[in-house]
PDB file of C-alpha atoms in Angstrom:
ATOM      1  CA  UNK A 264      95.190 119.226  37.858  1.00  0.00           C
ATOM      2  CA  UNK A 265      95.022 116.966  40.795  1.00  0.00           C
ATOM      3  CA  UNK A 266      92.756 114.794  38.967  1.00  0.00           C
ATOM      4  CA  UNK A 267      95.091 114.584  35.929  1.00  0.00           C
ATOM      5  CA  UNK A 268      97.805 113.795  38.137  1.00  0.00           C
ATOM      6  CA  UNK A 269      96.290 110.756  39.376  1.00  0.00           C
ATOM      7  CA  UNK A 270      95.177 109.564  35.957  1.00  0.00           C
ATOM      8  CA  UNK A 271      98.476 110.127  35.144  1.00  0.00           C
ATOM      9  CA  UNK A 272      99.991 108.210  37.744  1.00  0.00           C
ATOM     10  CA  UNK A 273      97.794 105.498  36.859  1.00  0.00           C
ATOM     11  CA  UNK A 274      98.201 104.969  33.350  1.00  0.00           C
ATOM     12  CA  UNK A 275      94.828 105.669  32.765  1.00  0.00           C
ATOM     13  CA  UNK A 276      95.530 107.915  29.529  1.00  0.00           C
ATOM     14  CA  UNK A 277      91.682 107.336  28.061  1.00  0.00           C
ATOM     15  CA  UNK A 278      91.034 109.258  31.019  1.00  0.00           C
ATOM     16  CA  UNK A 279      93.061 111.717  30.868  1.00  0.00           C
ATOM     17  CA  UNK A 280      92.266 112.403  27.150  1.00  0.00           C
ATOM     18  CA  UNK A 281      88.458 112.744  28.241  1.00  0.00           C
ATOM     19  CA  UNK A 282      89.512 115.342  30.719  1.00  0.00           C
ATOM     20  CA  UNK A 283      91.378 117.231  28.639  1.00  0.00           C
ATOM     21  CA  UNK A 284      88.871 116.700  25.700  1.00  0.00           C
ATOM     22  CA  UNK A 285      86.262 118.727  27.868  1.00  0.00           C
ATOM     23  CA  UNK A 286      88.286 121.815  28.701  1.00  0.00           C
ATOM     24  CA  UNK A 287      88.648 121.884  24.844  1.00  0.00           C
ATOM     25  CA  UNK A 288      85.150 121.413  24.088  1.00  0.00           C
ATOM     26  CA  UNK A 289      84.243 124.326  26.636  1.00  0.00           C
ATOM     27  CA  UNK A 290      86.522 126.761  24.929  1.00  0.00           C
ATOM     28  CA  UNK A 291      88.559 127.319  27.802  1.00  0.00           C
ATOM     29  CA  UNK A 292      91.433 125.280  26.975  1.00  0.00           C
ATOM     30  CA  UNK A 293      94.781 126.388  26.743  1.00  0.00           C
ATOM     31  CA  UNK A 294      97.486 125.854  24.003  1.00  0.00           C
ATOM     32  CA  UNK A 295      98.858 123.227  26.767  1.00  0.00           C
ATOM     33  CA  UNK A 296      95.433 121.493  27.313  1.00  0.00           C
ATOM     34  CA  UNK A 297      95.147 121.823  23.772  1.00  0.00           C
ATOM     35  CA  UNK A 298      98.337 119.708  23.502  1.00  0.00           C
ATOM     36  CA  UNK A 299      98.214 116.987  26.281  1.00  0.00           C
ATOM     37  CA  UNK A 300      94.321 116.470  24.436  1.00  0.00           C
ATOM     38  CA  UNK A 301      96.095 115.933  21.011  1.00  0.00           C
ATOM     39  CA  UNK A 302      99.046 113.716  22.816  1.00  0.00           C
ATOM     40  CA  UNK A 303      96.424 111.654  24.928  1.00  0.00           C
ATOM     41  CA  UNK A 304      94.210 110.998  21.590  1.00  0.00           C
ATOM     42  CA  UNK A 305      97.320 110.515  19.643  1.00  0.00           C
ATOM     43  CA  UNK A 306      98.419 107.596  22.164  1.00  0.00           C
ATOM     44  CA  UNK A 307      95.046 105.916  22.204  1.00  0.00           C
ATOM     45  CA  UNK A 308      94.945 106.167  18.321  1.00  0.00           C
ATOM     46  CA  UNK A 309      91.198 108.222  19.438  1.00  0.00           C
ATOM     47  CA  UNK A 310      89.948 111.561  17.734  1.00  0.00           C
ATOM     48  CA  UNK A 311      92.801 111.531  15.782  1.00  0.00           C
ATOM     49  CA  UNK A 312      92.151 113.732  12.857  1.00  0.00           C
ATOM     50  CA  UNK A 313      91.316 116.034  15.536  1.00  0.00           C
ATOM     51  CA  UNK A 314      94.468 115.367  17.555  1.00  0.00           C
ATOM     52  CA  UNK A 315      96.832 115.690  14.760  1.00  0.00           C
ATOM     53  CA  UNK A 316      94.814 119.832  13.687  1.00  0.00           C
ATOM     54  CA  UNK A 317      94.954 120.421  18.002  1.00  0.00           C
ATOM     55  CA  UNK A 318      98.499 119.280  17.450  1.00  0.00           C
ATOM     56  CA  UNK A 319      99.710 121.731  14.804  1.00  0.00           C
ATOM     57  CA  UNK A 320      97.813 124.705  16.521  1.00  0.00           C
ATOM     58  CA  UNK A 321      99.535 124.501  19.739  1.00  0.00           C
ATOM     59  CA  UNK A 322     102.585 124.130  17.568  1.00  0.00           C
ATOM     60  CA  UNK A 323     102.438 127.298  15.441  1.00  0.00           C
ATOM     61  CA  UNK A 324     101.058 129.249  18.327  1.00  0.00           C
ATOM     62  CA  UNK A 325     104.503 128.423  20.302  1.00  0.00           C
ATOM     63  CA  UNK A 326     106.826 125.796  18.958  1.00  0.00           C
ATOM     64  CA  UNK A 327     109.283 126.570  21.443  1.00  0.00           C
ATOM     65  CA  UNK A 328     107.204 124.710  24.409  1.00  0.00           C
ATOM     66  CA  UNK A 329     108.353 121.697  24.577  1.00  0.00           C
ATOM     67  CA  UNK A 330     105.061 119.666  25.069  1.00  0.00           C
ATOM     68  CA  UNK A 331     103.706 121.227  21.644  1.00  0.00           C
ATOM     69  CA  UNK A 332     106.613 120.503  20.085  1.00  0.00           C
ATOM     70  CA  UNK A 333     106.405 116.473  21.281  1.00  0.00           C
ATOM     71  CA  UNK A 334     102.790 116.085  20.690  1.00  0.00           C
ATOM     72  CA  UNK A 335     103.127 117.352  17.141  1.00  0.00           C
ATOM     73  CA  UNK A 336     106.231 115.581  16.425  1.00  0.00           C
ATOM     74  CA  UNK A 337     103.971 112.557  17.632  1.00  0.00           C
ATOM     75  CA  UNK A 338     101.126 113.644  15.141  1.00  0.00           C
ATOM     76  CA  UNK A 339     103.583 114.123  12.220  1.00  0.00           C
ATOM     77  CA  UNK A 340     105.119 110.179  12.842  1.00  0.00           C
ATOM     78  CA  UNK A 341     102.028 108.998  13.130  1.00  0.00           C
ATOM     79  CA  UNK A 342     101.326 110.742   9.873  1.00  0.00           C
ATOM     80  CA  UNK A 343     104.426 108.919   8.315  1.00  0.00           C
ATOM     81  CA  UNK A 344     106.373 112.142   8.053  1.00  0.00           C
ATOM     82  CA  UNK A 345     109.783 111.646   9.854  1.00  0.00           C
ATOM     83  CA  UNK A 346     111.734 114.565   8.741  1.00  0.00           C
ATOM     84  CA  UNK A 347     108.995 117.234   9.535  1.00  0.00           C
ATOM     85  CA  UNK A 348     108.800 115.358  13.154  1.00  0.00           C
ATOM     86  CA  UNK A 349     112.272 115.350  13.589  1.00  0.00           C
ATOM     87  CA  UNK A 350     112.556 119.233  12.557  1.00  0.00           C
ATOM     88  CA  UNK A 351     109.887 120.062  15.355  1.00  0.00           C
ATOM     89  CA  UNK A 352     111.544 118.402  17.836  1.00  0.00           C
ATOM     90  CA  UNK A 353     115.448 119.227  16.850  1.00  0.00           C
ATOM     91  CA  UNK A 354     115.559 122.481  18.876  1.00  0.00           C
ATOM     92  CA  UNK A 355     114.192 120.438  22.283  1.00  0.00           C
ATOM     93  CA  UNK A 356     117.272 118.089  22.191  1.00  0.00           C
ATOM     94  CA  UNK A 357     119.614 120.874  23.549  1.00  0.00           C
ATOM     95  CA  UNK A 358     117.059 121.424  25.962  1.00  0.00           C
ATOM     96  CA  UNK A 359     116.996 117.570  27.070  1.00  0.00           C
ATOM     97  CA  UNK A 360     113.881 115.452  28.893  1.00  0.00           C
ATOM     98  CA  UNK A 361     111.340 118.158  30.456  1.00  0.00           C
ATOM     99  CA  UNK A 362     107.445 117.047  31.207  1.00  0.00           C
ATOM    100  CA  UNK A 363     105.019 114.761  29.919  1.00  0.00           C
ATOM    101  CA  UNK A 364     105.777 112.910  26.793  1.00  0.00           C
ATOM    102  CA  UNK A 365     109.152 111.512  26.665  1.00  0.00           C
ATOM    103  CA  UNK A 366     112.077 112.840  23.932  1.00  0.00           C
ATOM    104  CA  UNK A 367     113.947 109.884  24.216  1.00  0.00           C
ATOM    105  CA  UNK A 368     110.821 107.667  22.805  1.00  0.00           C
ATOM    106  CA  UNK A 369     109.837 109.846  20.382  1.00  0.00           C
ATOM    107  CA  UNK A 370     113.556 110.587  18.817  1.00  0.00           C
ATOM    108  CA  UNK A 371     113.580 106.392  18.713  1.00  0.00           C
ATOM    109  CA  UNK A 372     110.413 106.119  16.943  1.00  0.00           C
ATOM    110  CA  UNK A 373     111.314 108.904  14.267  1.00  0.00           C
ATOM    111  CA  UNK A 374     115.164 107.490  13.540  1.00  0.00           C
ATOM    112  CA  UNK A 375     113.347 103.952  13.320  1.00  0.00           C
ATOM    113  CA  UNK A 376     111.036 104.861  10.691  1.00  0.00           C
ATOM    114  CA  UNK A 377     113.753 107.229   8.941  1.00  0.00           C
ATOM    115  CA  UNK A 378     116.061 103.705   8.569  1.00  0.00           C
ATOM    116  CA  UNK A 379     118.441 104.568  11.366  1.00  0.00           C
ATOM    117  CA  UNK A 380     118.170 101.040  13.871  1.00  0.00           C
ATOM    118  CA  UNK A 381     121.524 101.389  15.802  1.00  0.00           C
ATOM    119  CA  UNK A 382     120.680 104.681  16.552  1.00  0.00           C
ATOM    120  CA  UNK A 383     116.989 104.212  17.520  1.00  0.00           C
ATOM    121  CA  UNK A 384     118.078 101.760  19.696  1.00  0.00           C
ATOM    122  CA  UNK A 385     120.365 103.760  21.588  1.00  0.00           C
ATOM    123  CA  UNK A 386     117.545 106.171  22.371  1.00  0.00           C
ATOM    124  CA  UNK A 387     114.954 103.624  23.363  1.00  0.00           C
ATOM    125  CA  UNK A 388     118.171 102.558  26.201  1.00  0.00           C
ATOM    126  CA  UNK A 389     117.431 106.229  27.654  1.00  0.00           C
ATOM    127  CA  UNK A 390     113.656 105.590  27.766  1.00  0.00           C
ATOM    128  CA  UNK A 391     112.472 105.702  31.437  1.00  0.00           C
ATOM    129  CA  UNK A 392     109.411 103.034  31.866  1.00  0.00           C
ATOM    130  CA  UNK A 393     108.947 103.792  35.375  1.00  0.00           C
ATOM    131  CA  UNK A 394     107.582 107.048  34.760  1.00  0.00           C
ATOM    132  CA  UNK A 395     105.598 106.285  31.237  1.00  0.00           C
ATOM    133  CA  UNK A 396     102.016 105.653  30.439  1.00  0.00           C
ATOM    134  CA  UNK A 397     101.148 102.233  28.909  1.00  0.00           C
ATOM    135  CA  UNK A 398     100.600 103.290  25.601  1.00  0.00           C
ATOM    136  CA  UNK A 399     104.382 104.733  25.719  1.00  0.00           C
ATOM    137  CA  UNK A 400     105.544 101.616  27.309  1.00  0.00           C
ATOM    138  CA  UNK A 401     103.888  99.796  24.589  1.00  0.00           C
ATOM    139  CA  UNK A 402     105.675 101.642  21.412  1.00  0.00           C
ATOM    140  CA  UNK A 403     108.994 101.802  23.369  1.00  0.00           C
ATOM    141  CA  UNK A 404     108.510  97.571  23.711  1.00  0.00           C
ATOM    142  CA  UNK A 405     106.931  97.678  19.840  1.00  0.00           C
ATOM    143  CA  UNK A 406     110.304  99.481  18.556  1.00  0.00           C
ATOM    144  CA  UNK A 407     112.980  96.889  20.824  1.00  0.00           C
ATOM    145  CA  UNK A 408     111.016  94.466  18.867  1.00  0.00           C
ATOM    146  CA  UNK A 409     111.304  96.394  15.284  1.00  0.00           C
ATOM    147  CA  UNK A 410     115.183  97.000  15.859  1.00  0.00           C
ATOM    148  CA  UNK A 411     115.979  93.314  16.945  1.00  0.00           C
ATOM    149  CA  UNK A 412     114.309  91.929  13.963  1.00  0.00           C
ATOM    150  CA  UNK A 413     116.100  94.119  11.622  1.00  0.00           C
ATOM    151  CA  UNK A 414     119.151  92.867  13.588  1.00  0.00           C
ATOM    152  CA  UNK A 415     118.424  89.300  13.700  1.00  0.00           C
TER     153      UNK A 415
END
């Protein structure tokens, strides 16, 4: 954990895909370090066929937690499906921001791709950079760019 923290702190998210890639080739992962695996891969575009079945386990085993619930919203826009990501996060927005993997970014990314600009935009002005790894830094800066063209 202390290791993952680090990695964590400093943006190294290959690394902390490799870490939680092991615990998940030992068999002693948990639905979580089944998750933040999936999430990691999904960020680094790595092992994602992988990611995306890792993904949807965690997710039917308990869709309530919210870092399932992110990660496989993640998998599902990756996967051009923007409804069935939106449904799998819609419960966490009562809930608000909790843990890795920021709802703001991914709710931006999934109204972008459903059509919805003005309203992915307003998201992405929630997004917190400070505490983001590059990879989300670098879709959050990929979307400003997507919604300013469309309203150019």
């Amino acid at each position: 954990a202390e290791l993952a923290a680090h990695f964590r702190q400093s943006g190294q998210t290959n690394e902390l895909a490799r870490i939680y890639g092991t615990r998940v080739d030992r068999d002693v992962a948990t639905t979580t370090d089944k998750s933040l695996y999936a999430y990691y891969s999904l960020l680094t575009n790595t092992n994602l066929s992988r990611a995306h079945s890792l993904a949807q386990q965690a997710y039917n085993a308990a869709p309530d937690v919210p870092i399932h619930a992110k990660t496989y919203a993640l998998s599902l826009y990756k996967q051009s499906r923007p409804a069935d990501a939106w449904s799998a996060i819609e419960k966490l927005i009562a809930v608000g921001e909790t843990g890795p993997a920021q709802l703001t970014l991914l709710r931006a990314a999934i109204t972008l791709e459903q059509g919805q600009g003005a309203e992915a935009g307003k998201y992405l002005e929630n997004f917190d950079p400070s505490s983001a790894l590059p990879e989300e830094v670098a879709l959050a800066d990929s979307l400003a760019k997507t919604i300013a063209a469309k309203n150019s």
